[in-house]
PDB file of C-alpha atoms and ligand atoms in Angstrom:
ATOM      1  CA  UNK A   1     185.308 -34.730  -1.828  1.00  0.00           C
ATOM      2  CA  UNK A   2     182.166 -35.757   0.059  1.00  0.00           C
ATOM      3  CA  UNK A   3     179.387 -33.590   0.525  1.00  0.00           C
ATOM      4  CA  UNK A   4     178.179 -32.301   3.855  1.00  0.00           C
ATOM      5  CA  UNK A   5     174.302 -33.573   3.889  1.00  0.00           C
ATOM      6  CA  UNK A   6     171.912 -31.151   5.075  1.00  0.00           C
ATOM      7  CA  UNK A   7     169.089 -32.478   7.109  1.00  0.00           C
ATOM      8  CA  UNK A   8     165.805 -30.174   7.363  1.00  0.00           C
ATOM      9  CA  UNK A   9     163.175 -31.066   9.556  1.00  0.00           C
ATOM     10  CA  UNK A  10     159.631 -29.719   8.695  1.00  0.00           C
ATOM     11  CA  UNK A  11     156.808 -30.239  11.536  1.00  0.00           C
ATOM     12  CA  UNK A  12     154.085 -31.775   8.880  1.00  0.00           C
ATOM     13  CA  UNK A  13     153.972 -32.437   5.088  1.00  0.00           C
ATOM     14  CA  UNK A  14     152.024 -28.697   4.731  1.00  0.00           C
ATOM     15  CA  UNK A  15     155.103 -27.190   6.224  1.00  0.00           C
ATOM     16  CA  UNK A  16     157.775 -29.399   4.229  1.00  0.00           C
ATOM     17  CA  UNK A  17     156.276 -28.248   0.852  1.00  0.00           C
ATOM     18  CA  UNK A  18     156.213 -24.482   1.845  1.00  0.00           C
ATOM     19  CA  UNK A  19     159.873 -24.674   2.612  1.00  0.00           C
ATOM     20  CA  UNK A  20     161.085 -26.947  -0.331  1.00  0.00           C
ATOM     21  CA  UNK A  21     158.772 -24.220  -2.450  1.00  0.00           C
ATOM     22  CA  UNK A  22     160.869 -21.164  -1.191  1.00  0.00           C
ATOM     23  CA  UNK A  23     164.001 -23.037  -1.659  1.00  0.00           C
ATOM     24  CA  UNK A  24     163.287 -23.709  -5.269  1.00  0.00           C
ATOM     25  CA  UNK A  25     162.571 -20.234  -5.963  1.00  0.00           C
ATOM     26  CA  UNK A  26     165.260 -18.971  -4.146  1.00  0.00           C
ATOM     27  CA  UNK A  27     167.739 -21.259  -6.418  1.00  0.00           C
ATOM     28  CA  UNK A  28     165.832 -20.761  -9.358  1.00  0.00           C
ATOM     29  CA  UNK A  29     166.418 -16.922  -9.389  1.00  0.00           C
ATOM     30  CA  UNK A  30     170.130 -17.701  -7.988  1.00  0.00           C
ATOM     31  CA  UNK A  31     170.566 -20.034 -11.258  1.00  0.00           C
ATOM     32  CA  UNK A  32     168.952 -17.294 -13.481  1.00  0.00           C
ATOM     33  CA  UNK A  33     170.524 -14.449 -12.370  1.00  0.00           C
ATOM     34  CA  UNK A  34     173.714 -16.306 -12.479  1.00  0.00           C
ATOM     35  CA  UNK A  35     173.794 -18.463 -15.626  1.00  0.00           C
ATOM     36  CA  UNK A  36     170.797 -17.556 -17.453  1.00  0.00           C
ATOM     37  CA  UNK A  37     168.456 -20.424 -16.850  1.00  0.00           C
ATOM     38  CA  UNK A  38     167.261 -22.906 -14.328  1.00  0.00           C
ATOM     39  CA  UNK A  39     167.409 -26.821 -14.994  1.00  0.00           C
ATOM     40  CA  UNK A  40     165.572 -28.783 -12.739  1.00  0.00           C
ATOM     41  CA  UNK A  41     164.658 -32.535 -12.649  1.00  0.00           C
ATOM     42  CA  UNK A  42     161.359 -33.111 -11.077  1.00  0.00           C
ATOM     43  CA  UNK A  43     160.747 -36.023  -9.099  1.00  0.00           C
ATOM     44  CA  UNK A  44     157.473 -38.644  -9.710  1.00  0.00           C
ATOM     45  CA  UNK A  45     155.439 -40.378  -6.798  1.00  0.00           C
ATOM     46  CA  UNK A  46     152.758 -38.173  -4.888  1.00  0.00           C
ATOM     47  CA  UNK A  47     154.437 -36.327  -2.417  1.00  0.00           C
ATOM     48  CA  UNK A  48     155.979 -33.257  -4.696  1.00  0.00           C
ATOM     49  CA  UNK A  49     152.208 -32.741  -5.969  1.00  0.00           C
ATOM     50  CA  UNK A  50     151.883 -29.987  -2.820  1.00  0.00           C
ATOM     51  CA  UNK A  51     155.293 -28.884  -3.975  1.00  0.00           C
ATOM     52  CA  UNK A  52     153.677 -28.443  -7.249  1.00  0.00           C
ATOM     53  CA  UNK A  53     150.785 -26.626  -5.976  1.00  0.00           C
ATOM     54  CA  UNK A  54     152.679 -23.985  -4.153  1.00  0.00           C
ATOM     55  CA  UNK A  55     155.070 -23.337  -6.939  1.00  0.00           C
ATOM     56  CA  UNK A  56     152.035 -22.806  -9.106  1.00  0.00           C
ATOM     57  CA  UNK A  57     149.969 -20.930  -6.422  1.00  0.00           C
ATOM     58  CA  UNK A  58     149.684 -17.117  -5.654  1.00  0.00           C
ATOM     59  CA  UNK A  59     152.866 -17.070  -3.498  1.00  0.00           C
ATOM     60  CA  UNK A  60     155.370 -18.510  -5.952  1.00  0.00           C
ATOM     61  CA  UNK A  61     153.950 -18.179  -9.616  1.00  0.00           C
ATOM     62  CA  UNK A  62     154.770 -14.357  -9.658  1.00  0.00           C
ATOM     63  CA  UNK A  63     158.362 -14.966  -7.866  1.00  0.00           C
ATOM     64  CA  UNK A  64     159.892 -16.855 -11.262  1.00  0.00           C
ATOM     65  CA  UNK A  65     160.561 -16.160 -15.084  1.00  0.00           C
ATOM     66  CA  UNK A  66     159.333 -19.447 -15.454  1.00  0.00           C
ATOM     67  CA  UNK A  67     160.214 -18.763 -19.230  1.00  0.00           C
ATOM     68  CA  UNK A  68     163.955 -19.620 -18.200  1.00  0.00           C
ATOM     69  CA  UNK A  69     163.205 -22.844 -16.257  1.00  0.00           C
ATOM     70  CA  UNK A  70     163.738 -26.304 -18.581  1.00  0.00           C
ATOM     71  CA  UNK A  71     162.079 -28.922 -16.924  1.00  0.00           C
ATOM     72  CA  UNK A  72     163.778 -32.663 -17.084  1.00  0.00           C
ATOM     73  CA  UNK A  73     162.597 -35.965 -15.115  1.00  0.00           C
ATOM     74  CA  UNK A  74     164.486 -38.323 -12.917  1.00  0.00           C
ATOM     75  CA  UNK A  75     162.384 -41.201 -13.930  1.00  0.00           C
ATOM     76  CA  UNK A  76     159.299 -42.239 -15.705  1.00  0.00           C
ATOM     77  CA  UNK A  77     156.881 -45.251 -15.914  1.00  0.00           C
ATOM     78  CA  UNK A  78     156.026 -47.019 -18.884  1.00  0.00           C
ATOM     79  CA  UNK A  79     152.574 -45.569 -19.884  1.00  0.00           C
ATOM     80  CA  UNK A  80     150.849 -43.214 -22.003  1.00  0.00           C
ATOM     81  CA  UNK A  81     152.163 -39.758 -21.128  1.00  0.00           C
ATOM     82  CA  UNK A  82     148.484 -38.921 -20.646  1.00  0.00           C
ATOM     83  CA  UNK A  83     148.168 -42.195 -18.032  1.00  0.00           C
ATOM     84  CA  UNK A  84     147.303 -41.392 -14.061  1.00  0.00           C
ATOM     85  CA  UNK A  85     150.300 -43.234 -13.489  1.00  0.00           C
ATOM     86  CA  UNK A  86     152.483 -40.825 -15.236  1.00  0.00           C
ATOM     87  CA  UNK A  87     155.118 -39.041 -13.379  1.00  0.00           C
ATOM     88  CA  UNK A  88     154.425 -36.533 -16.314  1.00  0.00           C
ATOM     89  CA  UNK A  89     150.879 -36.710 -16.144  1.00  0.00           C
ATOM     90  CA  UNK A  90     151.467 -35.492 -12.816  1.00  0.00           C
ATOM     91  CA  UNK A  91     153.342 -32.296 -13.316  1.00  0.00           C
ATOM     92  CA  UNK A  92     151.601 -31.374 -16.627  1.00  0.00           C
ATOM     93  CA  UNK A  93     148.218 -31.218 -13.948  1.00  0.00           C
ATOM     94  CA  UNK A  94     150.126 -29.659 -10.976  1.00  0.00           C
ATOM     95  CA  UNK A  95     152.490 -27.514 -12.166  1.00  0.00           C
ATOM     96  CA  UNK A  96     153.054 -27.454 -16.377  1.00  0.00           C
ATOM     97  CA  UNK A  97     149.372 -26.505 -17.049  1.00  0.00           C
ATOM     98  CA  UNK A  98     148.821 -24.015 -14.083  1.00  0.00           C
ATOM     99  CA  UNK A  99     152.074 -22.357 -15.199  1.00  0.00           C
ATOM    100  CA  UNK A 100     151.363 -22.518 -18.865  1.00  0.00           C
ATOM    101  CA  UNK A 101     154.772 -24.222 -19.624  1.00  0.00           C
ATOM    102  CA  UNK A 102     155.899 -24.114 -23.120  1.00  0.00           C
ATOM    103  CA  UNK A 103     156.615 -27.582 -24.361  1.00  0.00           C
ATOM    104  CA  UNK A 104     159.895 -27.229 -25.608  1.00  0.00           C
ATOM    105  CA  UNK A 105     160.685 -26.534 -22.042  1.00  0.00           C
ATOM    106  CA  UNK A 106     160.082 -29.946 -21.109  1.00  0.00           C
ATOM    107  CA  UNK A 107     161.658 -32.485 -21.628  1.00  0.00           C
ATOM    108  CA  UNK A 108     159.499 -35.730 -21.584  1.00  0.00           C
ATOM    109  CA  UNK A 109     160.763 -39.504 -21.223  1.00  0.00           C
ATOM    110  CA  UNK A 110     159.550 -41.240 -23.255  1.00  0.00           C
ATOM    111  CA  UNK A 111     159.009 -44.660 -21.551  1.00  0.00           C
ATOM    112  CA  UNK A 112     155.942 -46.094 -22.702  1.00  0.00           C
ATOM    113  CA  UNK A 113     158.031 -46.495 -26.110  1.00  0.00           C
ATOM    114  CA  UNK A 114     158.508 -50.767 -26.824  1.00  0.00           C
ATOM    115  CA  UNK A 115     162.450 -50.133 -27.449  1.00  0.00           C
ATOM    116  CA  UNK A 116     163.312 -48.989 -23.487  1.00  0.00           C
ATOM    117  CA  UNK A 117     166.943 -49.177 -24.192  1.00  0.00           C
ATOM    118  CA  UNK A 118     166.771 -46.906 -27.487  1.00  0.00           C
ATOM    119  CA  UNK A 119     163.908 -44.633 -25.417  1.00  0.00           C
ATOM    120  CA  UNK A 120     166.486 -44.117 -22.640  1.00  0.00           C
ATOM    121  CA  UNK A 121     169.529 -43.442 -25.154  1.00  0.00           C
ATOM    122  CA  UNK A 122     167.292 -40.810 -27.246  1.00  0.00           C
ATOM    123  CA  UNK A 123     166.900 -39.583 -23.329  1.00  0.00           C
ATOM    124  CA  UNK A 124     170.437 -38.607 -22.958  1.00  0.00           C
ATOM    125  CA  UNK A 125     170.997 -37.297 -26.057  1.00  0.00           C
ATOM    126  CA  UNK A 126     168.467 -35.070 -25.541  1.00  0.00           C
ATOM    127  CA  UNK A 127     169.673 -34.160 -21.951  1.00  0.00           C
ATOM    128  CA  UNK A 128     173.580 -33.790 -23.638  1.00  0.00           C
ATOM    129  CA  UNK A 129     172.377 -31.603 -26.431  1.00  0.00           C
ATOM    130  CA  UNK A 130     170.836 -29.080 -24.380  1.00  0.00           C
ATOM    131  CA  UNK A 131     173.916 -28.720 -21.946  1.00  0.00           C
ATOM    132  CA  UNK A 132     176.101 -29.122 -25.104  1.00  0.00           C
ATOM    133  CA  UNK A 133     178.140 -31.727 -23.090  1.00  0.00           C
ATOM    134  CA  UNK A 134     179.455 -35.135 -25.220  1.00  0.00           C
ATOM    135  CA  UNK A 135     181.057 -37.802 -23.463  1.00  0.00           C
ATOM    136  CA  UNK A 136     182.408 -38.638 -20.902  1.00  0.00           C
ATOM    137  CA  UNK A 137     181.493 -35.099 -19.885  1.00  0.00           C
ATOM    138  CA  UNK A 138     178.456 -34.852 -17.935  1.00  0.00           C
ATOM    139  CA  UNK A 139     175.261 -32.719 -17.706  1.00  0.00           C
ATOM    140  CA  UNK A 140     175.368 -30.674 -14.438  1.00  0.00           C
ATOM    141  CA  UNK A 141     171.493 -29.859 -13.540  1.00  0.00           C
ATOM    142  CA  UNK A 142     171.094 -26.940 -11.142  1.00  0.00           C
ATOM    143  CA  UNK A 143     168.637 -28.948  -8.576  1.00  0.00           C
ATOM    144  CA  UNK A 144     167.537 -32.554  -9.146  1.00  0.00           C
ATOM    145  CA  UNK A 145     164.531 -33.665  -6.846  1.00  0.00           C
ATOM    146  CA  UNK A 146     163.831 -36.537  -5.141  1.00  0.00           C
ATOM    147  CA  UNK A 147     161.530 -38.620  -3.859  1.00  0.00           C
ATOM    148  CA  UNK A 148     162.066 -41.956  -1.666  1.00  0.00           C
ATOM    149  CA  UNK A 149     160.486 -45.357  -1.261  1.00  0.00           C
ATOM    150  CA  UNK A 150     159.986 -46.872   1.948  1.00  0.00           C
ATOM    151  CA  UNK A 151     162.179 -49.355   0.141  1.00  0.00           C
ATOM    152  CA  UNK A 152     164.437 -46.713   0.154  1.00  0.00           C
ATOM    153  CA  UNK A 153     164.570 -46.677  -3.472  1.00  0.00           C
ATOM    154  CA  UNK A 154     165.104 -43.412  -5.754  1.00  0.00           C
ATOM    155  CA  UNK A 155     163.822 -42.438  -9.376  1.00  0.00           C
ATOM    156  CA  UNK A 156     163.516 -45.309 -10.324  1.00  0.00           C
ATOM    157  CA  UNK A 157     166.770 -47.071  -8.780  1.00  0.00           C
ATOM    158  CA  UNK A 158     165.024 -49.973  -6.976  1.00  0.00           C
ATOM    159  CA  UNK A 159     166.975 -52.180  -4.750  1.00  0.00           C
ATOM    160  CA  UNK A 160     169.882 -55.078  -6.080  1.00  0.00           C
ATOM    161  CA  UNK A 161     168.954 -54.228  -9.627  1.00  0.00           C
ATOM    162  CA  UNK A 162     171.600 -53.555 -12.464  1.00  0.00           C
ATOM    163  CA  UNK A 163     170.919 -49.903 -12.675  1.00  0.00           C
ATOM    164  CA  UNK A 164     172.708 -49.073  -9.494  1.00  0.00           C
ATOM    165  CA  UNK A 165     176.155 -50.273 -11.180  1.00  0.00           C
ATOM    166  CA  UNK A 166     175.691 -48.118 -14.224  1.00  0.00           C
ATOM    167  CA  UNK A 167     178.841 -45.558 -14.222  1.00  0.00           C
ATOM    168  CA  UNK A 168     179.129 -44.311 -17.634  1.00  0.00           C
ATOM    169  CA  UNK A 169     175.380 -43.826 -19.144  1.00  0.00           C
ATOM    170  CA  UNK A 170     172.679 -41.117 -17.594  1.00  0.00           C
ATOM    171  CA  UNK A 171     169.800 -42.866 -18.308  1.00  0.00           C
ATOM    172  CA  UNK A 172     168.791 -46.166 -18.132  1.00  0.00           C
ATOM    173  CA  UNK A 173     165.892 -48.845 -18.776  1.00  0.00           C
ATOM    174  CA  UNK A 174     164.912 -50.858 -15.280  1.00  0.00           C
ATOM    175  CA  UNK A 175     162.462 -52.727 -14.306  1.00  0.00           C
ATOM    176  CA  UNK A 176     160.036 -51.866 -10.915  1.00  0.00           C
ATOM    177  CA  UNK A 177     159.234 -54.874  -8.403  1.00  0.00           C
ATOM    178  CA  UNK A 178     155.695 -53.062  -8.029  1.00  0.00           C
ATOM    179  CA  UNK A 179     153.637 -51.110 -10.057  1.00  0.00           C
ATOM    180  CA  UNK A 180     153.934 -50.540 -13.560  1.00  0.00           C
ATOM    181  CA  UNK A 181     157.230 -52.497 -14.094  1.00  0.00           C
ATOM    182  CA  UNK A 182     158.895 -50.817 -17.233  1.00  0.00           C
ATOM    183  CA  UNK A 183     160.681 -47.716 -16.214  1.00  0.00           C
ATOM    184  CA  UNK A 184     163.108 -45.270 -17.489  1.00  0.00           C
ATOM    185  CA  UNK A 185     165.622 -43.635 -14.905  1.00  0.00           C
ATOM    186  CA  UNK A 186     168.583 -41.275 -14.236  1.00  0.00           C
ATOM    187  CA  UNK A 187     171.475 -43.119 -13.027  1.00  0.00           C
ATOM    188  CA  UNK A 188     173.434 -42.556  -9.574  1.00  0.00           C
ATOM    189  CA  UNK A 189     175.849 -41.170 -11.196  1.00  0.00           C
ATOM    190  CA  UNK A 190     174.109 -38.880 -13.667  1.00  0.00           C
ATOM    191  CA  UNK A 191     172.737 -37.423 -10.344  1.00  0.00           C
ATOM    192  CA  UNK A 192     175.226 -37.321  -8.695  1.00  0.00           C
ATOM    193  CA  UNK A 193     176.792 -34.515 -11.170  1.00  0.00           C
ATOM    194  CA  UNK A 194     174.164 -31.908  -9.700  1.00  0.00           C
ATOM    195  CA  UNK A 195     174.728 -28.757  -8.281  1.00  0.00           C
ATOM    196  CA  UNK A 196     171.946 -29.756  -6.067  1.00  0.00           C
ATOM    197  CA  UNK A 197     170.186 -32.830  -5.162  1.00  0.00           C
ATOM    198  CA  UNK A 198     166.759 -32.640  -2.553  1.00  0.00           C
ATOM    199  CA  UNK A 199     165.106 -35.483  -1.136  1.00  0.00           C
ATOM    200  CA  UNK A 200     161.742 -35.024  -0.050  1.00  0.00           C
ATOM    201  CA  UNK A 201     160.711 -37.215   2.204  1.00  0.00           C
ATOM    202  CA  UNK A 202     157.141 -36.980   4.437  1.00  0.00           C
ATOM    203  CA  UNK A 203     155.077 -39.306   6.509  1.00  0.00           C
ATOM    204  CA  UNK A 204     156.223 -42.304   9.034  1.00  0.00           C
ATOM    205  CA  UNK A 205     156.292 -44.581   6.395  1.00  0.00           C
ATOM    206  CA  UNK A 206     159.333 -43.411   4.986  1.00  0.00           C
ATOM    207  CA  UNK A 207     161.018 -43.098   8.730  1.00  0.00           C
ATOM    208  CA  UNK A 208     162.763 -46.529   8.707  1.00  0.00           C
ATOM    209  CA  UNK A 209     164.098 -45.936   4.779  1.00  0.00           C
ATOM    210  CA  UNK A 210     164.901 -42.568   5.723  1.00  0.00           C
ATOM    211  CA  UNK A 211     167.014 -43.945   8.771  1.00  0.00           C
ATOM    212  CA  UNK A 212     168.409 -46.245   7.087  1.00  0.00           C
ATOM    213  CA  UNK A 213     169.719 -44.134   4.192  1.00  0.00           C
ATOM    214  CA  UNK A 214     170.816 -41.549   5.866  1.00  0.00           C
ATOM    215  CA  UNK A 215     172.924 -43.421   8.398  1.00  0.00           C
ATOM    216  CA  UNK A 216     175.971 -44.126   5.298  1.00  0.00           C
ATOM    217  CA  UNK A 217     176.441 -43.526   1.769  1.00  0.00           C
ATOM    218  CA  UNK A 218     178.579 -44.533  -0.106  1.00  0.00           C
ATOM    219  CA  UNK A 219     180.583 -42.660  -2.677  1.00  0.00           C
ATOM    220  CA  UNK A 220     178.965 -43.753  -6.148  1.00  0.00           C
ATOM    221  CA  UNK A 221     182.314 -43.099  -8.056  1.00  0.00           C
ATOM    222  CA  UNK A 222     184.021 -46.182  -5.924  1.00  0.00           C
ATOM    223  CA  UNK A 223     182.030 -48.832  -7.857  1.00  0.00           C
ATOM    224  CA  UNK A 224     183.957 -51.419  -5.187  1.00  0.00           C
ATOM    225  CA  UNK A 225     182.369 -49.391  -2.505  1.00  0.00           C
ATOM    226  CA  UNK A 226     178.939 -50.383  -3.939  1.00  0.00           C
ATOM    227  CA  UNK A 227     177.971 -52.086  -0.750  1.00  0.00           C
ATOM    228  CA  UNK A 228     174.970 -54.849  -0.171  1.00  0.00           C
ATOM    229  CA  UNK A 229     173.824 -52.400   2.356  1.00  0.00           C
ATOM    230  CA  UNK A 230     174.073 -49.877  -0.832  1.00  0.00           C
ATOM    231  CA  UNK A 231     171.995 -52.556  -3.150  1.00  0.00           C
ATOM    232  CA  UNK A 232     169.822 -52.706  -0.007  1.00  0.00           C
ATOM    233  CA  UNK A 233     168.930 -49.062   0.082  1.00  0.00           C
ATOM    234  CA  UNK A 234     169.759 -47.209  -3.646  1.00  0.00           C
ATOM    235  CA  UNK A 235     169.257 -43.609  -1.940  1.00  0.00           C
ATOM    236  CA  UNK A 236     172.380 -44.281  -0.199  1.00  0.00           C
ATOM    237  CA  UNK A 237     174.236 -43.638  -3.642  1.00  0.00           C
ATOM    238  CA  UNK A 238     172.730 -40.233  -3.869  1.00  0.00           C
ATOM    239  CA  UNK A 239     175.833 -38.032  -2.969  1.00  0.00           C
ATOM    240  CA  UNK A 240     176.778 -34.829  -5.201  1.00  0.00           C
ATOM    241  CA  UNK A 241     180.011 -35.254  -6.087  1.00  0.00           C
ATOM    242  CA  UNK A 242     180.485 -31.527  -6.060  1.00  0.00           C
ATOM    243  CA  UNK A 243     177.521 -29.919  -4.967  1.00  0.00           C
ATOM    244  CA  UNK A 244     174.894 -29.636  -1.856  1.00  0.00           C
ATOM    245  CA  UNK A 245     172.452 -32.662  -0.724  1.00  0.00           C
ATOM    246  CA  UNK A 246     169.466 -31.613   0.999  1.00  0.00           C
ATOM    247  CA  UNK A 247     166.827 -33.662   3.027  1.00  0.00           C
ATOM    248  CA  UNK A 248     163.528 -31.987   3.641  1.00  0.00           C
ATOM    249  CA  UNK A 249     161.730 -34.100   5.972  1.00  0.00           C
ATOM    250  CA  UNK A 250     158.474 -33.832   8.054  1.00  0.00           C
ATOM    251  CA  UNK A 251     158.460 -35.358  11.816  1.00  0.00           C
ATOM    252  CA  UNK A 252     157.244 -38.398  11.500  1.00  0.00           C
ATOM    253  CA  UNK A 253     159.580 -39.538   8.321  1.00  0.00           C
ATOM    254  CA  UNK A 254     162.332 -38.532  10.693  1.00  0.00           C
ATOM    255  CA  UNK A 255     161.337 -40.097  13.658  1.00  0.00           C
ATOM    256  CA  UNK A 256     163.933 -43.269  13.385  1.00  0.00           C
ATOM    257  CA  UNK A 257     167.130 -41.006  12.602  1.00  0.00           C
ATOM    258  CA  UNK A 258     169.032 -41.007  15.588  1.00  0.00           C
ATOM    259  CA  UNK A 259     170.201 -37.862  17.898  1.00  0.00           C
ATOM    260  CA  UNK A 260     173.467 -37.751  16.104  1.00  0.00           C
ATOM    261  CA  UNK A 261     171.625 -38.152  12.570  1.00  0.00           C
ATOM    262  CA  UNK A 262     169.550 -35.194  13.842  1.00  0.00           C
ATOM    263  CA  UNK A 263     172.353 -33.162  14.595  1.00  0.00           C
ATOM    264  CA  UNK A 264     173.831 -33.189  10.624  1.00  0.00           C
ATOM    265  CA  UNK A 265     174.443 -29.891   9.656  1.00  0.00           C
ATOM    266  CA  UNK A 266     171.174 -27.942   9.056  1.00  0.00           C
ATOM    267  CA  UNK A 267     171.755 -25.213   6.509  1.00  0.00           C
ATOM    268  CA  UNK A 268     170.187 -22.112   6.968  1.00  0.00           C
ATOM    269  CA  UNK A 269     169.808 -19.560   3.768  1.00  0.00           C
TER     270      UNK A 269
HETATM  271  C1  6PG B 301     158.290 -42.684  -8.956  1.00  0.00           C
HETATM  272  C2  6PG B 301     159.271 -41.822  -8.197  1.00  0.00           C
HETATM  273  C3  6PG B 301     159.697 -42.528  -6.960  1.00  0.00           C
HETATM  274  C4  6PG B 301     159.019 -41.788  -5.828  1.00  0.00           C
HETATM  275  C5  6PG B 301     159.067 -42.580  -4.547  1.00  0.00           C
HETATM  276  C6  6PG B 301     158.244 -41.873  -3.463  1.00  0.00           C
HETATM  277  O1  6PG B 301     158.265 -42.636 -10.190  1.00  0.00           O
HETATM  278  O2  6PG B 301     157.487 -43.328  -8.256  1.00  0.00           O
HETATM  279  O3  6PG B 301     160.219 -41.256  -8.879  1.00  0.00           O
HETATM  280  O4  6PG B 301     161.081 -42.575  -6.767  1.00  0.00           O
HETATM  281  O5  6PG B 301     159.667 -40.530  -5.647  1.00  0.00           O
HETATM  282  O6  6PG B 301     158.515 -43.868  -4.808  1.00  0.00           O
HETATM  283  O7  6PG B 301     156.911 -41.816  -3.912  1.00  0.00           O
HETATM  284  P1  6PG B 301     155.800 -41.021  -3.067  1.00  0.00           P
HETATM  285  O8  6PG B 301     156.171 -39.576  -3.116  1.00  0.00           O
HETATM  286  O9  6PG B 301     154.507 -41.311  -3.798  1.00  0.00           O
HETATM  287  O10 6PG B 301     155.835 -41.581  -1.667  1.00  0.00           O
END
């Protein structure tokens, strides 16, 4: 079964972050009241710092029992956990500290370990113990957030690299062709197992990537259907297989999606 992909268009970046803020609350307290607990898998880069913000500003920080929300990453860089280049680094600032986040809510990859490959298996295991799911059963988060490269990369799924054919493990070691260059990632299809899955995208720099991903995906689960155009543009694997796939985009990172791309379903609460 696809998924229908709904496409929300913000006017600016302030705007984008206010709405992607009342969305997560509003499916925080629908995964609370519902099961108990809200799992969420925060993105890195810069853009979900005024997420961040909001969440852990006057509006928002009252709106949450933050005491039921586990926090898990989509990727990580290879550095200190205490490193500016941390994706950690970055929500322990914005959003962790300001919310006073117990650490065993958190669950931290551990990337800047030498052994990537055992660092990412100690990952899952981690991930599968607190769902209590063993293979070939896999974790279900309740939202997984996104970020993409102009690249049109994800976590840390960068274009024609080895990750994007993973099918079977959640987390994986790659390698970035910028930046810090050891990473640790969630796989396609790990993500693709969410309930939800949110890009945020902002800025005209991500227009053309944002175009060009959202024109076609592919369905992750047809390995044959892994398409150069897919290799070209990882984001294009993003595609719940049974759940809801959000965009929240500001004007100018939507200003290359055609009239028709505009027109995807827009999902109103
Ligand atoms: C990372 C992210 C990455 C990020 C995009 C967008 O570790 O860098 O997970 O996928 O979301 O590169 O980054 P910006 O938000 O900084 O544009």
């Amino acid at each position: 079964m696809s998924c229908a992909l709904e496409l929300r268009i913000m006017e600016d970046s302030a705007e984008l972050a206010r709405e992607a803020a009342e969305f997560f609350v509003w499916l925080g307290k629908e995964a609370i009241r519902t099961g108990g607990r809200f799992c969420v898998v925060l993105s890195g880069g810069s853009t979900p710092r005024a997420l961040h913000a909001i969440l852990a500003g006057p509006d928002c920080s009252e709106q949450l029992d933050w005491r039921q929300v586990w926090f898990f990453f989509g990727d990580e860089r290879g550095v200190p956990p205490d490193h500016p280049e941390s994706n950690f680094a970055m929500a322990e600032e914005t959003l962790f500290r300001p919310l006073k986040i117990a650490p065993g809510q958190i669950a931290r990859m551990k990337a800047e370990r030498a052994d990537l490959d055992e660092a990412a298996r100690a990952y899952e295991a981690a991930v599968r113990t607190h769902f209590g799911v063993h293979p070939p059963a896999c974790p279900r988060f309740d939202l997984i957030l996104l970020g993409l490269g102009a690249d049109g990369h994800t976590a840390s799924l960068f274009p024609d690299t080895a990750a994007l054919e993973e099918r079977t493990r959640l987390v994986v070691p790659t390698q970035s062709p910028k930046g810090i260059k050891n990473r640790l990632t969630l796989t396609a299809s790990a993500i693709n197992q969410a309930k939800t899955v949110v890009f945020l995208a902002s800025g005209a720099g991500k227009a053309e990537a944002v175009s060009a991903v959202i024109e076609g995906r592919t369905r992750p689960d047809r390995p044959d259907r892994l398409g150069q155009e897919d290799r070209r543009f990882p984001a294009r694997l993003i595609h719940p297989v049974n759940g809801r796939l959000i965009w929240f985009v500001d004007r100018a990172a939507a200003a290359r999606l055609t009239v028709a791309q505009q027109g995807i379903v827009s999902h109103e609460e």
